Coordinates of C-alpha atoms and ligand atoms in Angstrom, one line a residue:
M23 CA -40.4 -24.6 24.5
S24 CA -39.5 -27.9 26.1
D25 CA -41.7 -30.9 26.4
F26 CA -41.2 -30.5 30.1
A27 CA -43.1 -27.2 30.0
L28 CA -46.1 -29.2 28.7
T29 CA -45.7 -31.6 31.6
V30 CA -45.8 -28.7 34.0
L31 CA -49.0 -27.4 32.4
A32 CA -50.7 -30.9 32.5
T33 CA -49.7 -31.3 36.2
L34 CA -51.0 -27.8 37.1
N35 CA -54.3 -28.6 35.5
K36 CA -54.8 -31.2 38.3
G37 CA -53.7 -28.8 41.0
P38 CA -50.9 -26.4 42.1
V39 CA -47.4 -27.7 42.6
T40 CA -46.1 -26.9 46.1
D41 CA -42.6 -28.2 45.6
S42 CA -41.3 -29.0 42.1
R43 CA -38.6 -31.3 43.5
E44 CA -41.3 -33.5 45.0
T45 CA -43.6 -33.3 42.1
F46 CA -41.0 -33.8 39.4
P47 CA -38.3 -36.0 41.1
G48 CA -35.1 -36.5 39.1
I49 CA -35.6 -33.4 36.9
D50 CA -32.7 -31.0 37.1
S51 CA -33.6 -27.7 38.7
Q52 CA -32.2 -25.8 35.7
V53 CA -34.7 -27.5 33.4
V54 CA -37.5 -26.6 35.8
Q55 CA -36.3 -23.0 36.0
G56 CA -36.1 -22.7 32.2
A57 CA -39.7 -24.1 31.8
V58 CA -41.3 -22.0 34.5
T59 CA -39.6 -18.7 33.5
S60 CA -40.6 -19.0 29.9
L61 CA -44.2 -20.0 30.9
A62 CA -44.3 -17.1 33.3
A63 CA -43.2 -14.7 30.5
R64 CA -46.4 -15.7 28.7
N65 CA -48.4 -15.2 32.0
M66 CA -49.4 -18.9 31.8
V67 CA -48.0 -19.7 35.3
T68 CA -46.8 -17.9 38.3
F69 CA -44.0 -19.3 40.5
K70 CA -41.9 -18.8 43.5
Q71 CA -38.5 -20.1 44.2
I72 CA -38.0 -22.2 47.3
E73 CA -34.5 -22.7 48.7
K74 CA -33.9 -25.6 51.1
E75 CA -30.7 -26.6 52.9
L76 CA -30.2 -30.3 52.9
W77 CA -27.6 -32.8 53.8
A78 CA -26.3 -35.2 51.1
P79 CA -23.7 -38.0 51.2
T80 CA -20.2 -37.2 49.8
A81 CA -18.5 -39.6 47.4
E82 CA -17.1 -41.5 50.3
G83 CA -20.6 -41.5 51.9
E84 CA -22.0 -42.9 48.7
D85 CA -19.3 -45.6 48.7
I86 CA -20.4 -46.6 52.3
I87 CA -24.1 -46.7 51.2
A88 CA -23.2 -49.0 48.4
N89 CA -20.4 -51.1 49.9
G90 CA -20.8 -50.8 53.7
S91 CA -18.8 -48.7 56.3
H92 CA -15.0 -49.1 56.6
E93 CA -15.5 -50.7 60.1
I94 CA -18.0 -53.4 58.8
R95 CA -15.7 -54.1 55.9
L96 CA -12.9 -54.7 58.4
Y97 CA -15.1 -56.9 60.5
D98 CA -16.1 -59.0 57.5
E99 CA -12.4 -59.4 56.6
V100 CA -11.6 -60.6 60.2
I101 CA -14.5 -63.1 60.0
K102 CA -13.2 -64.4 56.6
S103 CA -9.7 -65.0 57.8
L104 CA -10.4 -68.0 60.1
E105 CA -7.2 -67.6 62.1
G106 CA -7.5 -63.8 62.5
L107 CA -6.3 -61.0 60.3
K108 CA -2.7 -59.9 60.6
I109 CA -2.6 -56.2 61.6
A110 CA 0.2 -55.8 59.1
D111 CA -2.2 -57.0 56.3
V112 CA -5.1 -54.6 57.0
A113 CA -3.9 -52.0 54.6
K114 CA -3.2 -54.7 52.0
V115 CA -6.7 -56.1 52.2
L116 CA -8.7 -52.9 52.7
G117 CA -6.6 -50.2 51.1
P118 CA -6.3 -46.7 52.5
S119 CA -9.6 -46.9 54.4
G120 CA -8.3 -49.9 56.4
K121 CA -6.9 -47.7 59.2
V122 CA -10.1 -45.9 59.8
G123 CA -12.0 -49.2 59.7
Q124 CA -9.7 -50.7 62.3
Q125 CA -10.0 -47.7 64.7
R126 CA -13.8 -47.7 64.5
A127 CA -14.2 -51.4 64.7
F128 CA -12.0 -51.4 67.9
K129 CA -14.0 -48.5 69.4
N130 CA -17.3 -50.4 68.7
G131 CA -15.8 -53.6 70.2
W132 CA -16.4 -55.5 67.0
V133 CA -12.8 -56.7 66.9
K134 CA -10.0 -57.2 69.4
K135 CA -6.3 -57.7 69.3
D136 CA -4.7 -61.2 69.7
G137 CA -1.0 -60.8 69.4
D138 CA -0.2 -59.4 66.0
K139 CA -3.7 -60.4 64.7
L140 CA -7.2 -59.1 64.9
V141 CA -10.0 -61.4 65.9
K142 CA -13.7 -60.9 66.2
G143 CA -15.0 -59.2 69.4
V144 CA -18.7 -60.0 69.0
D145 CA -20.3 -63.2 67.9
E146 CA -23.3 -61.8 66.2
A147 CA -22.8 -59.7 63.0
P148 CA -23.1 -56.1 64.2
V149 CA -25.5 -53.6 62.7
D150 CA -23.8 -51.1 60.2
V151 CA -25.1 -47.9 61.9
T152 CA -23.0 -45.6 59.8
K153 CA -24.4 -47.0 56.5
D154 CA -28.0 -46.9 57.9
Q155 CA -27.6 -43.3 58.9
L156 CA -26.2 -42.3 55.5
T157 CA -29.0 -44.1 53.8
T158 CA -31.5 -42.1 55.8
I159 CA -29.7 -38.8 55.0
K160 CA -29.7 -39.7 51.3
S161 CA -33.4 -40.2 51.2
T162 CA -34.6 -37.5 53.6
G163 CA -31.8 -34.9 53.5
T164 CA -31.3 -34.9 57.2
L165 CA -30.9 -37.0 60.4
D166 CA -33.0 -36.6 63.6
D167 CA -30.0 -37.1 65.9
A168 CA -28.0 -33.8 65.5
K169 CA -25.0 -35.2 67.4
E170 CA -24.7 -38.1 65.0
L171 CA -25.2 -35.8 62.0
N172 CA -22.4 -33.6 63.2
E173 CA -20.2 -36.7 63.6
L174 CA -20.8 -37.7 60.0
K175 CA -20.1 -34.2 58.9
K176 CA -16.7 -34.3 60.8
R177 CA -15.9 -37.6 59.1
K178 CA -16.6 -35.8 55.8
L179 CA -19.2 -38.3 54.8
V180 CA -22.0 -35.7 54.4
T181 CA -22.1 -32.1 53.2
K182 CA -24.7 -29.4 53.2
T183 CA -26.2 -28.5 49.8
K184 CA -28.6 -25.9 48.8
L185 CA -31.6 -27.3 46.9
V186 CA -33.6 -25.0 44.7
S187 CA -37.2 -25.9 43.8
Y188 CA -40.3 -24.0 42.8
S189 CA -43.9 -23.7 43.9
I190 CA -46.0 -23.2 40.7
E191 CA -49.6 -22.1 40.2
K192 CA -51.8 -21.4 37.2
G193 CA -51.4 -17.9 35.7
P194 CA -54.0 -15.7 34.1
E195 CA -53.3 -17.0 30.6
F196 CA -53.1 -20.6 31.7
A197 CA -53.8 -23.2 28.9
L198 CA -52.7 -26.8 28.3
E199 CA -51.0 -25.9 25.0
I200 CA -48.3 -23.4 24.3
K201 CA -49.3 -21.1 21.4
K202 CA -46.5 -20.0 19.2
L203 CA -46.4 -16.2 19.4
D204 CA -45.7 -14.2 16.3
T205 CA -42.7 -11.9 16.3
D206 CA -43.2 -10.0 13.1
L207 CA -46.1 -8.4 11.3
T208 CA -45.9 -9.7 7.8
I209 CA -47.3 -8.6 4.4
E210 CA -49.2 -11.9 4.4
M211 CA -50.9 -11.1 7.7
L212 CA -52.0 -7.7 6.4
Q213 CA -53.3 -9.2 3.2
S214 CA -55.2 -12.0 4.8
G215 CA -56.4 -10.1 7.8
T216 CA -54.9 -12.6 10.3
W217 CA -53.1 -9.8 12.1
K218 CA -56.4 -9.1 13.9
T219 CA -56.3 -12.4 15.7
S220 CA -52.5 -13.0 15.8
E221 CA -50.9 -13.0 19.2
F222 CA -47.6 -11.2 19.3
K223 CA -44.6 -11.8 21.5
P224 CA -44.2 -8.8 23.8
Y225 CA -41.4 -6.5 22.9
N226 CA -38.5 -6.8 25.3
F227 CA -37.2 -3.3 25.8
S228 CA -34.4 -4.5 28.0
A229 CA -33.0 -6.8 25.2
E230 CA -29.5 -5.8 24.3
G231 CA -30.0 -6.2 20.5
I232 CA -27.5 -7.4 17.9
N233 CA -24.2 -5.5 17.5
T234 CA -24.4 -3.4 14.4
N235 CA -21.6 -4.1 12.0
G236 CA -20.6 -0.7 10.8
G237 CA -17.4 -1.3 8.9
A238 CA -14.1 0.0 10.0
F239 CA -11.1 1.8 8.7
H240 CA -8.1 -0.3 8.0
P241 CA -5.1 0.5 10.2
L242 CA -3.2 1.7 7.1
N243 CA -6.0 4.2 6.4
K244 CA -5.9 5.4 10.0
V245 CA -2.2 6.1 9.9
R246 CA -2.6 7.6 6.4
E247 CA -5.2 10.0 7.8
E248 CA -2.8 11.1 10.5
F249 CA -0.1 11.7 7.9
R250 CA -2.5 13.7 5.8
Q251 CA -3.3 15.9 8.7
I252 CA 0.4 16.6 9.3
F253 CA 0.8 17.6 5.7
F254 CA -2.3 19.8 5.7
S255 CA -1.0 21.5 8.9
M256 CA 2.2 22.3 7.1
G257 CA 0.5 23.9 4.1
F258 CA 0.6 21.0 1.6
T259 CA -2.0 20.2 -1.0
E260 CA -2.8 16.6 -2.0
M261 CA -1.7 15.4 -5.5
P262 CA -4.1 13.5 -7.7
T263 CA -2.6 10.0 -7.6
N264 CA -5.7 8.1 -8.7
Q265 CA -4.0 6.3 -11.5
Y266 CA -1.9 3.1 -11.0
V267 CA -0.7 2.9 -14.6
E268 CA 1.9 5.3 -15.9
S269 CA 4.1 5.5 -19.0
G270 CA 7.8 4.7 -18.7
F271 CA 8.3 8.3 -19.6
W272 CA 6.6 9.8 -16.5
N273 CA 7.7 6.9 -14.2
F274 CA 11.3 6.8 -15.3
D275 CA 12.5 9.1 -18.1
T276 CA 11.4 12.4 -16.7
L277 CA 13.2 11.4 -13.5
Y278 CA 16.3 10.5 -15.4
V279 CA 16.3 6.8 -14.6
P280 CA 18.3 5.7 -17.7
Q281 CA 16.6 3.1 -19.9
Q282 CA 19.1 0.4 -19.1
H283 CA 18.8 0.9 -15.4
P284 CA 18.0 -2.4 -13.5
A285 CA 14.9 -0.7 -11.9
R286 CA 13.4 -0.9 -15.4
D287 CA 13.9 -4.6 -15.7
L288 CA 11.0 -7.0 -15.9
Q289 CA 12.2 -8.5 -12.7
D290 CA 11.7 -5.3 -10.8
T291 CA 8.7 -3.7 -12.6
F292 CA 5.3 -4.8 -13.8
Y293 CA 4.7 -4.0 -17.4
L294 CA 1.2 -4.0 -19.0
K295 CA 0.3 -6.5 -21.7
D296 CA -2.8 -4.8 -23.0
P297 CA -2.5 -2.1 -24.0
V298 CA 1.3 -2.1 -24.2
K299 CA 1.9 1.5 -25.4
A300 CA 1.1 4.9 -24.1
L301 CA 0.7 8.0 -26.2
E302 CA 3.6 10.4 -26.4
P303 CA 3.1 13.5 -24.2
E304 CA 1.6 16.5 -25.8
D305 CA 4.4 18.8 -24.7
K306 CA 6.9 18.0 -27.6
T307 CA 9.4 20.5 -26.3
Y308 CA 9.6 18.7 -23.0
W309 CA 9.8 15.3 -24.8
S310 CA 12.8 16.5 -26.8
H311 CA 14.4 18.0 -23.7
V312 CA 14.2 14.7 -21.9
R313 CA 15.6 12.9 -24.9
K314 CA 18.4 15.3 -25.2
V315 CA 19.4 15.2 -21.5
H316 CA 19.5 11.4 -21.7
E317 CA 21.4 11.2 -24.9
E318 CA 23.9 14.0 -24.8
G319 CA 23.1 16.2 -21.8
E320 CA 21.7 19.8 -21.4
F321 CA 21.0 22.3 -18.7
G322 CA 24.5 21.8 -17.2
S323 CA 24.2 18.0 -17.4
I324 CA 26.5 15.8 -19.5
G325 CA 23.8 13.2 -19.9
Y326 CA 24.0 9.4 -19.9
R327 CA 25.2 9.3 -23.5
Y328 CA 23.3 6.4 -24.9
P329 CA 20.7 6.1 -27.7
W330 CA 17.4 6.9 -26.0
K331 CA 14.5 4.9 -27.4
P332 CA 11.0 6.4 -27.5
E333 CA 9.6 2.8 -27.4
E334 CA 10.9 2.4 -23.9
A335 CA 9.3 5.7 -22.8
T336 CA 5.9 4.7 -24.1
K337 CA 5.8 1.3 -22.4
L338 CA 3.0 1.1 -19.8
V339 CA 3.9 0.2 -16.2
L340 CA 2.3 -0.2 -12.9
R341 CA 3.9 2.9 -11.3
T342 CA 6.9 2.0 -9.1
H343 CA 6.6 5.2 -7.2
T344 CA 4.3 8.2 -6.8
T345 CA 7.2 10.5 -7.9
S346 CA 5.8 10.0 -11.4
V347 CA 2.9 12.1 -10.3
S348 CA 5.2 14.6 -8.6
A349 CA 7.0 15.0 -11.9
A350 CA 3.8 15.7 -13.7
M351 CA 2.8 18.2 -11.1
L352 CA 6.1 20.0 -11.4
H353 CA 5.8 20.0 -15.2
K354 CA 2.4 21.7 -14.7
L355 CA 3.9 24.1 -12.2
A356 CA 6.3 25.3 -14.9
K357 CA 3.4 27.0 -16.7
N358 CA 3.0 29.3 -13.7
P359 CA 6.1 28.9 -11.6
G360 CA 6.1 29.8 -7.9
P361 CA 6.4 28.2 -4.4
A362 CA 4.3 25.1 -4.0
R363 CA 3.9 22.2 -1.5
Y364 CA 2.5 18.9 -2.7
F365 CA 2.0 15.5 -1.0
S366 CA 0.5 12.2 -1.8
I367 CA 0.0 8.9 0.0
D368 CA -0.9 6.1 -2.4
K369 CA -0.1 2.7 -3.7
V370 CA 2.9 1.7 -5.7
F371 CA 4.0 -1.6 -7.2
R372 CA 7.2 -3.5 -7.4
N373 CA 7.9 -7.0 -8.7
E374 CA 9.2 -8.2 -5.3
A375 CA 9.4 -11.6 -3.7
V376 CA 6.7 -11.6 -1.0
D377 CA 8.0 -12.2 2.6
A378 CA 7.3 -11.0 6.1
T379 CA 8.2 -7.4 5.4
H380 CA 7.6 -7.1 1.6
L381 CA 4.6 -7.2 -0.6
A382 CA 4.5 -6.5 -4.4
E383 CA 2.4 -3.4 -3.6
F384 CA 2.8 -0.9 -0.8
H385 CA 2.0 2.7 0.0
Q386 CA 4.4 5.6 -0.5
V387 CA 4.2 8.8 1.4
E388 CA 5.7 11.5 -0.7
G389 CA 6.2 15.2 -0.3
V390 CA 7.5 17.9 -2.7
I391 CA 8.4 21.5 -1.8
A392 CA 9.2 24.0 -4.5
D393 CA 10.5 27.4 -3.6
Y394 CA 13.1 30.0 -4.8
N395 CA 16.7 29.4 -3.8
L396 CA 16.0 26.5 -1.4
T397 CA 19.1 25.0 0.1
L398 CA 20.0 21.6 1.6
G399 CA 19.9 23.3 5.0
D400 CA 16.2 24.1 4.3
L401 CA 15.5 20.5 3.6
I402 CA 17.3 19.3 6.8
G403 CA 15.4 21.9 8.9
F404 CA 12.1 20.9 7.3
M405 CA 12.6 17.2 7.9
E406 CA 13.3 17.9 11.5
R407 CA 10.0 19.7 11.9
Y408 CA 8.1 17.2 9.9
F409 CA 9.3 14.1 11.9
S410 CA 8.9 15.9 15.2
K411 CA 5.2 16.1 14.4
M412 CA 5.0 12.4 14.6
G413 CA 7.0 12.1 17.8
V414 CA 10.5 11.4 16.2
N415 CA 12.6 14.1 17.8
Q416 CA 16.1 12.9 16.9
I417 CA 17.0 12.5 13.3
R418 CA 20.2 12.0 11.3
F419 CA 21.0 12.2 7.7
K420 CA 23.3 10.0 5.6
P421 CA 24.4 10.8 2.0
A422 CA 22.7 8.5 -0.6
Y423 CA 22.2 8.2 -4.3
N424 CA 19.0 8.6 -6.2
P425 CA 18.9 9.1 -10.0
Y426 CA 16.7 12.2 -9.8
T427 CA 18.0 14.0 -6.7
E428 CA 21.4 15.4 -6.0
P429 CA 22.4 15.7 -3.2
S430 CA 20.3 12.8 -1.7
M431 CA 20.0 11.8 2.0
E432 CA 18.6 8.8 3.8
I433 CA 16.9 9.9 7.0
F434 CA 17.3 7.9 10.2
G435 CA 15.2 8.4 13.3
Y436 CA 16.0 7.3 16.9
H437 CA 13.3 4.8 17.9
E438 CA 12.8 5.2 21.7
G439 CA 11.0 1.8 21.9
L440 CA 13.6 -0.2 20.0
G441 CA 16.5 1.9 21.4
K442 CA 18.2 2.3 18.1
W443 CA 18.4 4.3 14.9
V444 CA 16.0 3.1 12.2
E445 CA 15.7 4.3 8.6
V446 CA 12.6 6.5 8.4
G447 CA 12.8 8.0 4.9
N448 CA 14.7 9.2 1.8
S449 CA 15.1 12.7 0.6
G450 CA 16.9 15.0 -1.7
M451 CA 16.9 18.0 -4.0
F452 CA 15.6 17.4 -7.5
R453 CA 18.4 17.6 -10.2
P454 CA 18.5 21.0 -12.1
E455 CA 18.3 19.3 -15.5
M456 CA 15.1 17.5 -14.4
L457 CA 13.4 20.8 -13.4
E458 CA 14.9 23.0 -16.1
S459 CA 13.9 20.6 -18.9
M460 CA 10.3 21.1 -17.7
G461 CA 10.7 24.8 -18.1
L462 CA 11.0 25.7 -14.4
P463 CA 13.2 28.8 -13.7
K464 CA 16.8 28.1 -12.6
D465 CA 16.4 29.5 -9.1
L466 CA 13.2 27.5 -8.3
R467 CA 14.5 24.6 -6.4
V468 CA 12.6 21.5 -5.3
H469 CA 12.9 19.2 -2.3
G470 CA 11.5 15.8 -2.4
F471 CA 11.1 13.2 0.3
G472 CA 9.4 9.9 0.8
L473 CA 8.7 7.1 3.3
S474 CA 6.5 4.0 3.4
L475 CA 3.2 3.9 5.1
E476 CA 3.3 0.2 6.0
R477 CA 6.4 0.4 8.2
P478 CA 5.2 3.0 10.7
T479 CA 1.8 1.2 10.7
M480 CA 3.4 -2.1 11.5
I481 CA 5.4 -0.5 14.4
K482 CA 2.3 1.4 15.7
Y483 CA 0.1 -1.7 15.7
A484 CA 2.8 -4.2 16.7
V485 CA 2.4 -6.3 13.6
S486 CA 5.5 -8.2 12.7
N487 CA 4.3 -9.8 9.5
I488 CA 3.0 -7.6 6.7
R489 CA 0.7 -10.3 5.6
E490 CA -1.3 -9.9 8.8
L491 CA -1.8 -6.3 7.8
L492 CA -2.8 -6.8 4.1
G493 CA -4.1 -9.8 2.2
H494 CA -6.0 -12.9 2.9
K495 CA -4.5 -13.6 6.3
V496 CA -5.8 -10.4 7.8
S497 CA -8.1 -11.0 10.8
L498 CA -11.2 -8.9 10.5
D499 CA -11.4 -8.6 14.3
F500 CA -8.0 -7.0 14.2
I501 CA -9.3 -4.4 11.7
E502 CA -12.5 -3.8 13.5
N503 CA -11.3 -3.6 17.0
N504 CA -8.1 -1.5 16.7
P505 CA -8.3 2.0 18.1
A506 CA -7.6 5.0 16.0
V507 CA -3.9 6.0 15.9
R508 CA -2.4 9.0 17.6
F509 CA 1.1 10.3 17.2
E510 CA 1.7 11.2 20.8
E511 CA 4.2 8.2 20.8
A512 CA 7.0 7.9 18.3
L513 CA 5.6 6.1 15.2
V514 CA 8.6 5.3 13.2
Ligands
NAG26 C1 -18.2 -50.0 45.9 O1 -17.0 -50.8 45.7 C2 -16.7 -51.1 44.4 C3 -15.5 -52.1 44.5 O2 -14.5 -51.5 45.3 C4 -16.3 -49.8 43.6 O3 -16.0 -50.1 42.3 C5 -17.6 -48.9 43.7 O4 -17.2 -47.7 43.1 C6 -18.0 -48.7 45.1 N1 -19.3 -47.9 45.1 C7 -19.3 -46.6 45.3 C8 -20.7 -46.0 45.3 O5 -18.3 -45.9 45.6
NAG27 C1 -35.3 -9.2 28.1 O1 -33.9 -9.0 27.8 C2 -33.1 -9.1 29.0 C3 -31.7 -8.7 28.5 O2 -31.2 -9.5 27.5 C4 -33.2 -10.5 29.6 O3 -32.4 -10.5 30.7 C5 -34.6 -10.8 30.0 O4 -34.7 -12.1 30.4 C6 -35.5 -10.6 28.7 N1 -36.9 -10.7 29.1 C7 -37.7 -11.6 28.6 C8 -39.1 -11.6 29.1 O5 -37.4 -12.4 27.7
NAG28 C1 17.7 33.7 -5.7 O1 19.1 33.9 -5.7 C2 19.6 34.6 -6.8 C3 21.1 34.7 -6.7 O2 21.5 35.0 -5.4 C4 19.0 36.0 -6.8 O3 19.4 36.8 -8.0 C5 17.5 35.9 -6.9 O4 16.8 37.1 -6.8 C6 17.0 35.0 -5.8 N1 15.6 34.8 -6.0 C7 14.7 35.1 -5.0 C8 13.2 34.8 -5.4 O5 15.0 35.5 -3.9

């Protein structure tokens, strides 16, 4: 509470305040208002607001009060120039207000024309009525002569202002000191018994309270949730992708990425330092099938024909794709073969240079469909249905190469917003030697497809730099205030 509030109390002790502006001259009305409202909240005073309309000099009016009217200034200049003031020099000597001064001095008869000069029209120094009137207005707020007041208003020397002041009286809880009210009941108060005499601040039921900070889903998680719902609606079950570390065997060898493939280089993949090695898989038959397909071929494949090294297969890597999990799921499916639909949306890692659209980790959306005698036509039909669920109604396919699918197709979707075809995913049919070496029957075929989660999220939330979506540059406001995503508009 301000010192001024104490001044108000001390003043009230001597008698009521009828007009705060008169009692406390020079105190800003906001300060008075602050003090009386907070004292009134404690019932220490009661107050009423008084509004008065008063006249006050404008900046030009203040100038006249300080420096004299334009006409008197002109008169003074005429007196100073002994031989008369050249009319042409008026503006030079008096500036822009010289013209007004000249007109009014003429009207008053204070000066007259003598050829091209002005000379004095009265001998005795005239009274500066304008200045006197303004001085009166400044101290009293008005002028008795309404006609003159109106004249000053027309000359823009005065304006009307609203003055707020207060009449203040003692309230029921009046005191000379302001007691600090307690806001909380504390353990100490209960222990010492002071709660019995403490005065508490009244609870304000109209107070708006503090915003509760309830956490928020990251935009990636919102889009991920939409993707999950699409998969569930199409009969998919979610794969357990809760492991970031894989062996080279599951990440590469089972997918027939040869051991000398550039994707397996240190420049592309993160290898673990500790521990370095994984155990060999328990299924020794599968292990030997994989080795045989790599080295010499089997199940209709001619193989890569190179010496396959178990040491490469047992290296530990941060998984470069979630297809490693799909491979493990299909291997499990071989024990009880039949139609299945699996999906996963999770993190993968690549040793990439970070830029506006790439990070060393991102999310892969992956789907796998196993069924008897599936064809490429089935895959195309499925992808059309899948993408139409997220608002992408026109898609095209382009032949591509993947080590573990044949044939393989990149998928392009027509982006209505951008007005062009953009790549939306990759797909293909898993190679027979990959499936048969797991023990899956020959006529059980498997479609696989994948897309990124970041790309559609960036498009949906109009983020152009991936570092504003993930990492230390992310604005928490952005995360907290973005709405949930809906796929009524094209996402990708
Ligand atoms: C009075 O005139 C002086 C000199 O021209 C100027 O600096 C000052 O601002 C004037 N006073 C007011 C209140 O305008
Ligand atoms: C109570 O809270 C409302 C809303 O914030 C505020 O306008 C009002 O001045 C408060 N009342 C008191 C007595 O502090
Ligand atoms: C798949 O196709 C093969 C060859 O046409 C047929 O023998 C087999 O019964 C089919 N499998 C199923 C489950 O329809």
